[in-house]
Amino acid sequence: MQTTLLGLAIAIILALVSALVAPLVIDWNHYRAAIESEASRLTGLAVHVNGAVDARLLPSPSITLRDVAVGEAGQAPQLRAGTLKLELALGPLLRGKVQASEVRLIGPQLRLTLDRSGALDLPKLAPAFRPEALSIARFSIEDGRAVFSDGASGARIALEKLYFDGDVRSFAGPFSGEGGVVVDDALYGYRIVGSAADGGGIKLRLNVDPADRPLTTVFDGTLRFDRGAPHFDGAMALARPVGATLANGQRVVSEPWRVTATLRADPAAAALKDVAIHYGPEERAVVFGGTADLTFGPQPHLNADLAAMQVNLDRAIADPDLTNRPPLVALRNVLQAFAGDAKLPLPARFGVSIGALTVGATTIESLRGALDFDRAGWRLEGMQFHAPGMSEVNLSGSFSGTPQGFAFRGPAALSSADAGMLLAWLNGRDADRAAGDARALTA
């Protein structure tokens, strides 16, 4: 018995010494071909390790591969990584389970393309590949880059300086983490949580926050693939809080607003239903409802229809001088601020319908028409409303606003059954008390 125990002790000591010394005396680069062959067999992809290979057994088994390229055989690699480090948990490994305590990707470069049919061009994995077989306690990406291309429109977007830190229970989910990315020189932080959805697909919750302005964006729904084309079905919410601290430490105070909607999207278009827009604090919010359709492709465009029963701009803007100004002067100031601040990344048309609009302490009724936006700026199309004196006003044309002034160009038509009442209203006086006979006016 003593001899057996002594022999076992000596064997354990020799194994530990070998594990400590092996990395110093073994050239792991001789195993490059074996590593590439096994990784290719498991994934069904062509895996090439062009840089150095390092490994160790203690305190936990780990392997480091440099300059790794992955893709389909005979095609350009879709994924490259400067360094891939894989560290395995020793306890589960002794029980026959593969669990990575840490996986780090340093300098990865990913290339993804949507073909003309909208299908995502992904490499074909081996049938024997089991995404649930590997569990990762901590997964991190440093200094990554991902390029997404749309074959139908030719559009291209690059995500630079991508980083991520989280955990992946398996490649089939669930997973969670947070990170950041630079798009067009703007930094965005994000948080993501995902899990397998019933019937296939992935349940996702994605929060995105730009670093240079107070804005939060949330997508919550299910991502599925139909013949390779991604489809998202869920909800979205955009909000600007009343106060926020930016990434540079600056504290800003803003007029709050939020937009919520149900969202169905695919590579060709997105449909937003049950749109709800709240502008301003709850006690004086302007509320609109409606629908919107967003078309992607070579000429993206947004079409929306928004409606409100009653809008009180005096209360919403909370400007003490607003109610003391003639109504058209007050409305001009509102449009001036709107044209100066509201810039969109794509052409758009907003159909607008308001039952009663209160501005300058007076009410404009049945306002309806369209607001168009393109490279030239904002334009009114068929905007009409009813004013005091049984008056009807029609406007079309372009308008622009800056802190220095406001400009409008386009045709206008006016028809009034009581010009005196109309002029009193335009001058900011009580239109109901306007004296004189009712005289019609058309201009």
CSV table of C-alpha atoms in Angstrom, one decimal:
chain,number,residue,atom,x,y,z
A,1,MET,CA,0.0,0.0,0.0
A,2,GLN,CA,2.8,2.4,0.9
A,3,THR,CA,4.6,1.6,-2.3
A,4,THR,CA,1.4,2.3,-4.3
A,5,LEU,CA,0.8,5.6,-2.6
A,6,LEU,CA,4.4,6.6,-3.1
A,7,GLY,CA,4.3,5.7,-6.7
A,8,LEU,CA,1.0,7.7,-7.2
A,9,ALA,CA,2.6,10.7,-5.4
A,10,ILE,CA,5.7,10.6,-7.6
A,11,ALA,CA,3.4,10.4,-10.7
A,12,ILE,CA,1.4,13.4,-9.7
A,13,ILE,CA,4.6,15.4,-9.0
A,14,LEU,CA,6.1,14.5,-12.3
A,15,ALA,CA,2.8,15.5,-14.1
A,16,LEU,CA,2.8,18.9,-12.4
A,17,VAL,CA,6.5,19.5,-13.2
A,18,SER,CA,5.8,18.5,-16.8
A,19,ALA,CA,2.9,20.8,-17.0
A,20,LEU,CA,5.0,23.7,-15.7
A,21,VAL,CA,8.0,22.9,-17.9
A,22,ALA,CA,6.2,21.9,-21.1
A,23,PRO,CA,5.4,25.4,-22.3
A,24,LEU,CA,9.1,26.2,-22.0
A,25,VAL,CA,10.4,23.2,-23.9
A,26,ILE,CA,7.6,22.4,-26.4
A,27,ASP,CA,7.3,24.3,-29.6
A,28,TRP,CA,3.5,24.4,-30.0
A,29,ASN,CA,3.9,25.7,-33.6
A,30,HIS,CA,4.6,22.1,-34.6
A,31,TYR,CA,0.9,21.4,-33.8
A,32,ARG,CA,-0.4,24.2,-36.0
A,33,ALA,CA,-1.6,21.8,-38.7
A,34,ALA,CA,-3.4,19.6,-36.2
A,35,ILE,CA,-5.1,22.6,-34.6
A,36,GLU,CA,-6.3,23.9,-38.0
A,37,SER,CA,-7.4,20.4,-39.1
A,38,GLU,CA,-9.5,19.8,-35.9
A,39,ALA,CA,-11.0,23.3,-35.9
A,40,SER,CA,-11.9,22.9,-39.6
A,41,ARG,CA,-13.5,19.5,-39.0
A,42,LEU,CA,-15.6,20.7,-36.1
A,43,THR,CA,-16.9,23.9,-37.8
A,44,GLY,CA,-16.9,22.8,-41.5
A,45,LEU,CA,-15.0,26.0,-42.3
A,46,ALA,CA,-11.5,26.6,-43.4
A,47,VAL,CA,-9.5,27.7,-40.3
A,48,HIS,CA,-6.0,29.0,-40.8
A,49,VAL,CA,-3.5,30.0,-38.0
A,50,ASN,CA,-0.9,32.2,-39.7
A,51,GLY,CA,0.8,33.4,-36.5
A,52,ALA,CA,2.4,31.9,-33.4
A,53,VAL,CA,0.8,29.3,-31.3
A,54,ASP,CA,1.2,29.2,-27.5
A,55,ALA,CA,-0.3,26.9,-24.9
A,56,ARG,CA,-0.1,26.1,-21.2
A,57,LEU,CA,-1.7,23.5,-18.9
A,58,LEU,CA,-1.6,25.2,-15.5
A,59,PRO,CA,-3.1,26.9,-13.7
A,60,SER,CA,-5.8,26.1,-16.3
A,61,PRO,CA,-5.5,24.8,-19.8
A,62,SER,CA,-5.3,27.6,-22.4
A,63,ILE,CA,-4.2,28.2,-25.9
A,64,THR,CA,-3.4,31.4,-27.8
A,65,LEU,CA,-3.6,31.6,-31.5
A,66,ARG,CA,-2.4,34.7,-33.5
A,67,ASP,CA,-3.4,35.9,-36.9
A,68,VAL,CA,-6.4,33.6,-37.4
A,69,ALA,CA,-8.5,33.5,-40.6
A,70,VAL,CA,-11.9,31.7,-40.8
A,71,GLY,CA,-14.2,31.3,-43.9
A,72,GLU,CA,-15.5,28.9,-46.5
A,73,ALA,CA,-13.0,26.9,-48.4
A,74,GLY,CA,-11.8,28.5,-51.6
A,75,GLN,CA,-13.3,32.0,-50.6
A,76,ALA,CA,-11.9,35.0,-48.9
A,77,PRO,CA,-12.1,34.8,-45.1
A,78,GLN,CA,-15.1,36.4,-43.5
A,79,LEU,CA,-13.5,36.6,-40.0
A,80,ARG,CA,-10.0,37.5,-39.1
A,81,ALA,CA,-8.6,37.9,-35.6
A,82,GLY,CA,-5.2,39.3,-34.5
A,83,THR,CA,-5.3,37.1,-31.4
A,84,LEU,CA,-7.6,34.4,-30.2
A,85,LYS,CA,-7.2,33.3,-26.6
A,86,LEU,CA,-9.1,30.3,-25.2
A,87,GLU,CA,-8.9,29.3,-21.5
A,88,LEU,CA,-10.8,26.2,-20.3
A,89,ALA,CA,-12.1,25.5,-16.9
A,90,LEU,CA,-10.2,22.6,-15.4
A,91,GLY,CA,-13.0,21.2,-13.2
A,92,PRO,CA,-15.6,20.7,-16.0
A,93,LEU,CA,-12.9,19.4,-18.3
A,94,LEU,CA,-12.0,16.6,-15.9
A,95,ARG,CA,-15.8,15.7,-15.9
A,96,GLY,CA,-15.8,15.5,-19.7
A,97,LYS,CA,-17.5,18.9,-20.3
A,98,VAL,CA,-16.0,21.8,-22.3
A,99,GLN,CA,-16.5,25.1,-20.5
A,100,ALA,CA,-14.4,28.1,-21.4
A,101,SER,CA,-13.6,30.3,-18.4
A,102,GLU,CA,-12.5,33.1,-20.9
A,103,VAL,CA,-12.4,33.7,-24.6
A,104,ARG,CA,-10.7,36.9,-25.9
A,105,LEU,CA,-10.8,38.1,-29.5
A,106,ILE,CA,-8.3,40.9,-30.1
A,107,GLY,CA,-8.4,42.9,-33.3
A,108,PRO,CA,-11.2,40.8,-35.0
A,109,GLN,CA,-12.4,41.9,-38.5
A,110,LEU,CA,-15.8,40.6,-39.6
A,111,ARG,CA,-17.4,41.0,-43.0
A,112,LEU,CA,-21.1,40.4,-43.6
A,113,THR,CA,-23.2,40.9,-46.8
A,114,LEU,CA,-26.8,41.0,-47.6
A,115,ASP,CA,-27.3,39.6,-51.1
A,116,ARG,CA,-29.9,41.1,-53.6
A,117,SER,CA,-32.6,38.9,-52.2
A,118,GLY,CA,-32.0,40.2,-48.6
A,119,ALA,CA,-30.4,36.9,-47.4
A,120,LEU,CA,-27.4,37.2,-45.1
A,121,ASP,CA,-24.3,35.6,-46.6
A,122,LEU,CA,-23.2,33.4,-43.8
A,123,PRO,CA,-20.6,30.5,-44.1
A,124,LYS,CA,-22.1,27.0,-44.0
A,125,LEU,CA,-21.2,25.2,-40.7
A,126,ALA,CA,-20.6,21.5,-40.5
A,127,PRO,CA,-23.8,19.4,-39.7
A,128,ALA,CA,-22.0,17.9,-36.7
A,129,PHE,CA,-21.4,21.4,-35.2
A,130,ARG,CA,-23.3,21.8,-32.0
A,131,PRO,CA,-23.6,25.4,-30.9
A,132,GLU,CA,-24.8,24.4,-27.4
A,133,ALA,CA,-21.6,22.3,-26.8
A,134,LEU,CA,-19.4,25.2,-25.6
A,135,SER,CA,-20.2,27.4,-22.6
A,136,ILE,CA,-18.2,30.6,-22.1
A,137,ALA,CA,-18.1,32.2,-18.7
A,138,ARG,CA,-16.5,35.4,-20.0
A,139,PHE,CA,-16.4,36.5,-23.7
A,140,SER,CA,-14.6,39.7,-24.7
A,141,ILE,CA,-13.8,41.5,-27.9
A,142,GLU,CA,-11.2,44.3,-28.1
A,143,ASP,CA,-10.5,46.7,-31.0
A,144,GLY,CA,-12.8,44.9,-33.4
A,145,ARG,CA,-14.2,46.0,-36.8
A,146,ALA,CA,-17.3,44.8,-38.6
A,147,VAL,CA,-18.4,45.8,-42.1
A,148,PHE,CA,-22.0,45.3,-43.3
A,149,SER,CA,-22.8,45.6,-47.0
A,150,ASP,CA,-26.2,45.6,-48.8
A,151,GLY,CA,-26.0,44.0,-52.2
A,152,ALA,CA,-29.3,45.6,-53.3
A,153,SER,CA,-28.5,49.2,-52.5
A,154,GLY,CA,-24.7,49.2,-52.4
A,155,ALA,CA,-24.9,50.7,-49.0
A,156,ARG,CA,-22.1,50.0,-46.5
A,157,ILE,CA,-21.6,50.6,-42.8
A,158,ALA,CA,-18.5,50.1,-40.8
A,159,LEU,CA,-18.4,49.5,-37.0
A,160,GLU,CA,-15.0,50.6,-35.8
A,161,LYS,CA,-13.3,50.1,-32.4
A,162,LEU,CA,-15.8,47.5,-31.4
A,163,TYR,CA,-15.5,46.1,-27.9
A,164,PHE,CA,-17.7,43.7,-25.9
A,165,ASP,CA,-17.6,42.2,-22.5
A,166,GLY,CA,-20.1,39.6,-21.4
A,167,ASP,CA,-21.0,35.9,-21.0
A,168,VAL,CA,-22.2,33.3,-23.5
A,169,ARG,CA,-23.8,30.2,-21.9
A,170,SER,CA,-23.6,28.7,-25.4
A,171,PHE,CA,-23.6,29.7,-29.0
A,172,ALA,CA,-27.3,28.9,-29.0
A,173,GLY,CA,-27.8,31.3,-26.0
A,174,PRO,CA,-28.5,32.8,-23.6
A,175,PHE,CA,-26.0,35.6,-23.8
A,176,SER,CA,-25.6,39.0,-22.4
A,177,GLY,CA,-23.0,41.8,-22.2
A,178,GLU,CA,-22.2,45.4,-23.0
A,179,GLY,CA,-19.7,47.4,-25.0
A,180,GLY,CA,-19.2,50.2,-27.4
A,181,VAL,CA,-18.6,51.0,-31.1
A,182,VAL,CA,-17.7,53.9,-33.3
A,183,VAL,CA,-19.8,54.7,-36.3
A,184,ASP,CA,-19.0,57.7,-38.6
A,185,ASP,CA,-16.6,59.0,-35.8
A,186,ALA,CA,-19.5,58.9,-33.3
A,187,LEU,CA,-19.2,56.7,-30.2
A,188,TYR,CA,-22.1,54.6,-29.1
A,189,GLY,CA,-22.5,52.4,-26.0
A,190,TYR,CA,-24.7,49.4,-26.1
A,191,ARG,CA,-26.1,46.6,-23.9
A,192,ILE,CA,-27.5,43.3,-25.3
A,193,VAL,CA,-29.3,40.3,-23.9
A,194,GLY,CA,-30.4,37.3,-26.0
A,195,SER,CA,-31.8,33.8,-25.7
A,196,ALA,CA,-33.3,31.1,-27.8
A,197,ALA,CA,-36.9,31.9,-28.9
A,198,ASP,CA,-39.7,29.3,-29.2
A,199,GLY,CA,-40.0,28.0,-32.7
A,200,GLY,CA,-36.5,29.2,-33.6
A,201,GLY,CA,-34.9,32.5,-33.7
A,202,ILE,CA,-33.4,34.7,-31.0
A,203,LYS,CA,-35.1,36.9,-28.5
A,204,LEU,CA,-33.2,40.1,-28.2
A,205,ARG,CA,-33.1,43.3,-26.2
A,206,LEU,CA,-30.7,45.9,-27.4
A,207,ASN,CA,-30.0,49.3,-25.8
A,208,VAL,CA,-28.0,51.9,-27.7
A,209,ASP,CA,-26.8,55.2,-26.2
A,210,PRO,CA,-24.8,57.8,-28.2
A,211,ALA,CA,-22.0,59.3,-26.1
A,212,ASP,CA,-22.3,62.9,-27.5
A,213,ARG,CA,-26.0,63.6,-26.9
A,214,PRO,CA,-28.8,62.5,-24.5
A,215,LEU,CA,-30.7,59.8,-26.4
A,216,THR,CA,-31.6,56.2,-25.6
A,217,THR,CA,-32.8,53.6,-28.1
A,218,VAL,CA,-34.3,50.2,-27.2
A,219,PHE,CA,-35.2,47.3,-29.5
A,220,ASP,CA,-37.0,44.4,-27.8
A,221,GLY,CA,-38.3,41.5,-29.9
A,222,THR,CA,-37.5,38.3,-31.8
A,223,LEU,CA,-34.9,38.0,-34.7
A,224,ARG,CA,-35.6,35.1,-37.1
A,225,PHE,CA,-34.1,34.0,-40.4
A,226,ASP,CA,-36.3,33.0,-43.4
A,227,ARG,CA,-34.1,31.5,-46.1
A,228,GLY,CA,-31.2,33.4,-44.7
A,229,ALA,CA,-33.0,36.8,-44.6
A,230,PRO,CA,-33.3,38.4,-41.2
A,231,HIS,CA,-36.7,39.4,-39.9
A,232,PHE,CA,-37.3,41.4,-36.6
A,233,ASP,CA,-40.7,41.5,-34.9
A,234,GLY,CA,-41.0,43.4,-31.7
A,235,ALA,CA,-41.1,46.9,-30.3
A,236,MET,CA,-38.8,50.0,-30.3
A,237,ALA,CA,-38.5,53.0,-28.1
A,238,LEU,CA,-36.5,56.2,-28.5
A,239,ALA,CA,-36.3,58.8,-25.7
A,240,ARG,CA,-34.5,62.0,-24.8
A,241,PRO,CA,-34.4,62.4,-21.0
A,242,VAL,CA,-34.8,65.8,-19.4
A,243,GLY,CA,-31.2,65.5,-17.9
A,244,ALA,CA,-28.2,63.4,-18.7
A,245,THR,CA,-24.4,63.2,-18.3
A,246,LEU,CA,-22.5,62.7,-21.5
A,247,ALA,CA,-19.4,60.6,-21.9
A,248,ASN,CA,-17.2,63.7,-21.5
A,249,GLY,CA,-18.7,64.4,-18.2
A,250,GLN,CA,-20.8,67.3,-19.4
A,251,ARG,CA,-24.3,67.7,-17.8
A,252,VAL,CA,-27.0,68.7,-20.2
A,253,VAL,CA,-30.7,69.6,-19.7
A,254,SER,CA,-33.1,69.1,-22.6
A,255,GLU,CA,-36.8,69.2,-23.4
A,256,PRO,CA,-37.8,65.5,-23.0
A,257,TRP,CA,-39.5,63.4,-25.6
A,258,ARG,CA,-40.1,59.8,-26.4
A,259,VAL,CA,-41.4,57.7,-29.3
A,260,THR,CA,-42.7,54.2,-29.0
A,261,ALA,CA,-44.0,51.8,-31.7
A,262,THR,CA,-44.3,48.1,-32.6
A,263,LEU,CA,-41.8,47.2,-35.3
A,264,ARG,CA,-41.7,44.6,-38.1
A,265,ALA,CA,-38.5,44.9,-40.2
A,266,ASP,CA,-36.7,43.0,-42.9
A,267,PRO,CA,-33.9,43.9,-45.3
A,268,ALA,CA,-36.3,45.7,-47.7
A,269,ALA,CA,-38.6,47.7,-45.3
A,270,ALA,CA,-39.8,48.4,-41.8
A,271,ALA,CA,-43.4,49.0,-40.7
A,272,LEU,CA,-44.1,50.9,-37.5
A,273,LYS,CA,-47.6,50.5,-36.0
A,274,ASP,CA,-49.1,52.0,-32.9
A,275,VAL,CA,-46.7,54.9,-33.0
A,276,ALA,CA,-47.0,57.2,-29.9
A,277,ILE,CA,-45.0,60.5,-29.7
A,278,HIS,CA,-44.8,62.4,-26.4
A,279,TYR,CA,-43.0,65.8,-26.5
A,280,GLY,CA,-42.4,67.6,-23.2
A,281,PRO,CA,-42.9,66.7,-19.6
A,282,GLU,CA,-46.0,64.7,-18.7
A,283,GLU,CA,-47.9,67.6,-17.3
A,284,ARG,CA,-47.7,69.6,-20.6
A,285,ALA,CA,-46.9,66.9,-23.2
A,286,VAL,CA,-47.9,67.1,-26.8
A,287,VAL,CA,-49.1,63.7,-27.9
A,288,PHE,CA,-49.4,62.3,-31.4
A,289,GLY,CA,-50.4,58.8,-32.6
A,290,GLY,CA,-50.0,57.2,-36.0
A,291,THR,CA,-48.1,54.8,-38.3
A,292,ALA,CA,-45.0,54.9,-40.3
A,293,ASP,CA,-43.3,52.9,-43.1
A,294,LEU,CA,-39.6,53.0,-43.8
A,295,THR,CA,-38.3,51.8,-47.2
A,296,PHE,CA,-34.6,50.7,-47.5
A,297,GLY,CA,-32.6,50.2,-50.7
A,298,PRO,CA,-30.9,52.7,-53.1
A,299,GLN,CA,-33.4,55.4,-52.3
A,300,PRO,CA,-34.5,55.1,-48.6
A,301,HIS,CA,-37.6,57.0,-47.6
A,302,LEU,CA,-39.8,57.5,-44.6
A,303,ASN,CA,-43.6,57.9,-44.8
A,304,ALA,CA,-45.6,58.7,-41.7
A,305,ASP,CA,-49.1,59.7,-40.8
A,306,LEU,CA,-49.5,61.5,-37.4
A,307,ALA,CA,-52.7,62.8,-35.8
A,308,ALA,CA,-53.7,64.5,-32.6
A,309,MET,CA,-57.1,65.7,-31.3
A,310,GLN,CA,-55.7,68.8,-29.6
A,311,VAL,CA,-52.3,70.4,-29.3
A,312,ASN,CA,-51.5,73.3,-27.0
A,313,LEU,CA,-48.2,74.7,-28.1
A,314,ASP,CA,-48.4,77.6,-25.6
A,315,ARG,CA,-48.4,75.1,-22.7
A,316,ALA,CA,-45.9,72.7,-24.4
A,317,ILE,CA,-43.3,75.3,-25.0
A,318,ALA,CA,-43.9,77.0,-21.7
A,319,ASP,CA,-42.7,80.4,-23.1
A,320,PRO,CA,-44.2,83.2,-21.0
A,321,ASP,CA,-43.8,85.6,-24.0
A,322,LEU,CA,-45.6,83.3,-26.4
A,323,THR,CA,-49.1,84.1,-25.4
A,324,ASN,CA,-48.4,87.9,-25.8
A,325,ARG,CA,-47.5,87.6,-29.4
A,326,PRO,CA,-49.9,87.6,-32.4
A,327,PRO,CA,-50.7,84.0,-33.3
A,328,LEU,CA,-48.9,83.9,-36.7
A,329,VAL,CA,-45.8,85.5,-35.1
A,330,ALA,CA,-45.9,82.8,-32.4
A,331,LEU,CA,-46.4,80.1,-35.1
A,332,ARG,CA,-43.5,81.5,-37.1
A,333,ASN,CA,-41.2,81.3,-34.1
A,334,VAL,CA,-42.2,77.7,-33.6
A,335,LEU,CA,-41.5,76.7,-37.2
A,336,GLN,CA,-38.2,78.7,-37.1
A,337,ALA,CA,-37.0,76.6,-34.1
A,338,PHE,CA,-38.3,73.4,-35.7
A,339,ALA,CA,-36.5,74.0,-39.0
A,340,GLY,CA,-33.3,74.9,-37.3
A,341,ASP,CA,-33.2,71.8,-35.0
A,342,ALA,CA,-35.0,69.0,-36.9
A,343,LYS,CA,-32.6,67.3,-39.3
A,344,LEU,CA,-33.2,63.8,-40.6
A,345,PRO,CA,-30.8,61.3,-42.2
A,346,LEU,CA,-33.1,60.4,-45.1
A,347,PRO,CA,-36.0,61.9,-47.1
A,348,ALA,CA,-39.3,61.8,-45.4
A,349,ARG,CA,-43.0,62.8,-45.6
A,350,PHE,CA,-45.2,63.4,-42.6
A,351,GLY,CA,-48.9,63.6,-43.0
A,352,VAL,CA,-50.2,65.7,-40.2
A,353,SER,CA,-53.8,66.1,-38.8
A,354,ILE,CA,-54.6,68.2,-35.7
A,355,GLY,CA,-58.2,68.9,-34.6
A,356,ALA,CA,-57.4,72.0,-32.6
A,357,LEU,CA,-54.0,73.8,-32.3
A,358,THR,CA,-53.6,76.4,-29.6
A,359,VAL,CA,-50.8,79.0,-30.2
A,360,GLY,CA,-50.5,82.6,-29.1
A,361,ALA,CA,-53.5,82.2,-26.8
A,362,THR,CA,-55.8,81.5,-29.8
A,363,THR,CA,-57.0,78.3,-31.5
A,364,ILE,CA,-56.4,77.1,-35.1
A,365,GLU,CA,-58.9,74.4,-36.1
A,366,SER,CA,-58.7,71.4,-38.5
A,367,LEU,CA,-55.1,71.8,-39.4
A,368,ARG,CA,-54.0,69.1,-41.9
A,369,GLY,CA,-51.5,68.7,-44.7
A,370,ALA,CA,-48.0,67.2,-45.1
A,371,LEU,CA,-44.4,68.1,-44.1
A,372,ASP,CA,-41.7,66.9,-46.6
A,373,PHE,CA,-38.0,66.7,-45.9
A,374,ASP,CA,-35.1,66.3,-48.3
A,375,ARG,CA,-31.7,67.7,-49.0
A,376,ALA,CA,-33.2,71.1,-49.6
A,377,GLY,CA,-34.8,71.2,-46.2
A,378,TRP,CA,-38.4,71.3,-45.1
A,379,ARG,CA,-41.5,72.0,-47.2
A,380,LEU,CA,-45.2,72.4,-46.6
A,381,GLU,CA,-47.5,70.5,-49.0
A,382,GLY,CA,-51.2,71.3,-49.0
A,383,MET,CA,-51.2,72.6,-45.4
A,384,GLN,CA,-54.6,74.1,-44.6
A,385,PHE,CA,-56.4,75.3,-41.4
A,386,HIS,CA,-59.5,77.2,-40.2
A,387,ALA,CA,-59.0,80.5,-38.5
A,388,PRO,CA,-61.5,83.0,-36.8
A,389,GLY,CA,-64.0,84.8,-39.1
A,390,MET,CA,-64.9,81.5,-40.8
A,391,SER,CA,-61.6,81.8,-42.6
A,392,GLU,CA,-59.7,79.1,-44.5
A,393,VAL,CA,-55.9,79.3,-45.2
A,394,ASN,CA,-54.0,77.1,-47.6
A,395,LEU,CA,-50.2,77.1,-47.7
A,396,SER,CA,-47.6,75.2,-49.8
A,397,GLY,CA,-43.9,75.9,-50.1
A,398,SER,CA,-40.4,75.7,-48.5
A,399,PHE,CA,-39.4,77.1,-45.1
A,400,SER,CA,-36.2,77.4,-43.3
A,401,GLY,CA,-35.2,78.7,-39.9
A,402,THR,CA,-32.0,79.8,-38.1
A,403,PRO,CA,-31.5,81.8,-34.9
A,404,GLN,CA,-31.1,84.8,-37.1
A,405,GLY,CA,-34.4,84.6,-39.0
A,406,PHE,CA,-37.2,82.6,-40.7
A,407,ALA,CA,-38.1,82.4,-44.4
A,408,PHE,CA,-41.1,80.9,-46.3
A,409,ARG,CA,-41.6,80.8,-50.0
A,410,GLY,CA,-44.6,79.4,-51.8
A,411,PRO,CA,-48.2,79.9,-52.8
A,412,ALA,CA,-50.8,80.9,-50.3
A,413,ALA,CA,-54.6,81.2,-50.4
A,414,LEU,CA,-57.0,82.9,-48.0
A,415,SER,CA,-60.8,82.9,-47.9
A,416,SER,CA,-62.6,84.7,-45.0
A,417,ALA,CA,-66.3,85.4,-44.4
A,418,ASP,CA,-65.5,88.1,-41.8
A,419,ALA,CA,-62.3,90.0,-42.6
A,420,GLY,CA,-62.7,92.2,-39.4
A,421,MET,CA,-62.7,89.3,-37.1
A,422,LEU,CA,-59.8,87.7,-39.0
A,423,LEU,CA,-57.6,90.9,-38.8
A,424,ALA,CA,-58.4,91.3,-35.1
A,425,TRP,CA,-57.1,87.7,-34.6
A,426,LEU,CA,-54.0,88.3,-36.7
A,427,ASN,CA,-53.2,91.4,-34.6
A,428,GLY,CA,-53.5,89.4,-31.4
A,429,ARG,CA,-56.8,91.0,-30.3
A,430,ASP,CA,-59.9,89.2,-29.1
A,431,ALA,CA,-61.5,88.2,-32.4
A,432,ASP,CA,-65.0,87.6,-30.8
A,433,ARG,CA,-65.1,91.3,-29.9
A,434,ALA,CA,-64.1,92.7,-33.3
A,435,ALA,CA,-66.6,95.4,-34.2
A,436,GLY,CA,-67.9,96.2,-37.7
A,437,ASP,CA,-69.9,94.6,-40.4
A,438,ALA,CA,-68.9,91.2,-41.6
A,439,ARG,CA,-67.1,91.6,-44.9
A,440,ALA,CA,-65.8,88.8,-47.1
A,441,LEU,CA,-62.2,88.6,-48.2
A,442,THR,CA,-60.4,86.4,-50.7
A,443,ALA,CA,-56.7,86.6,-51.5
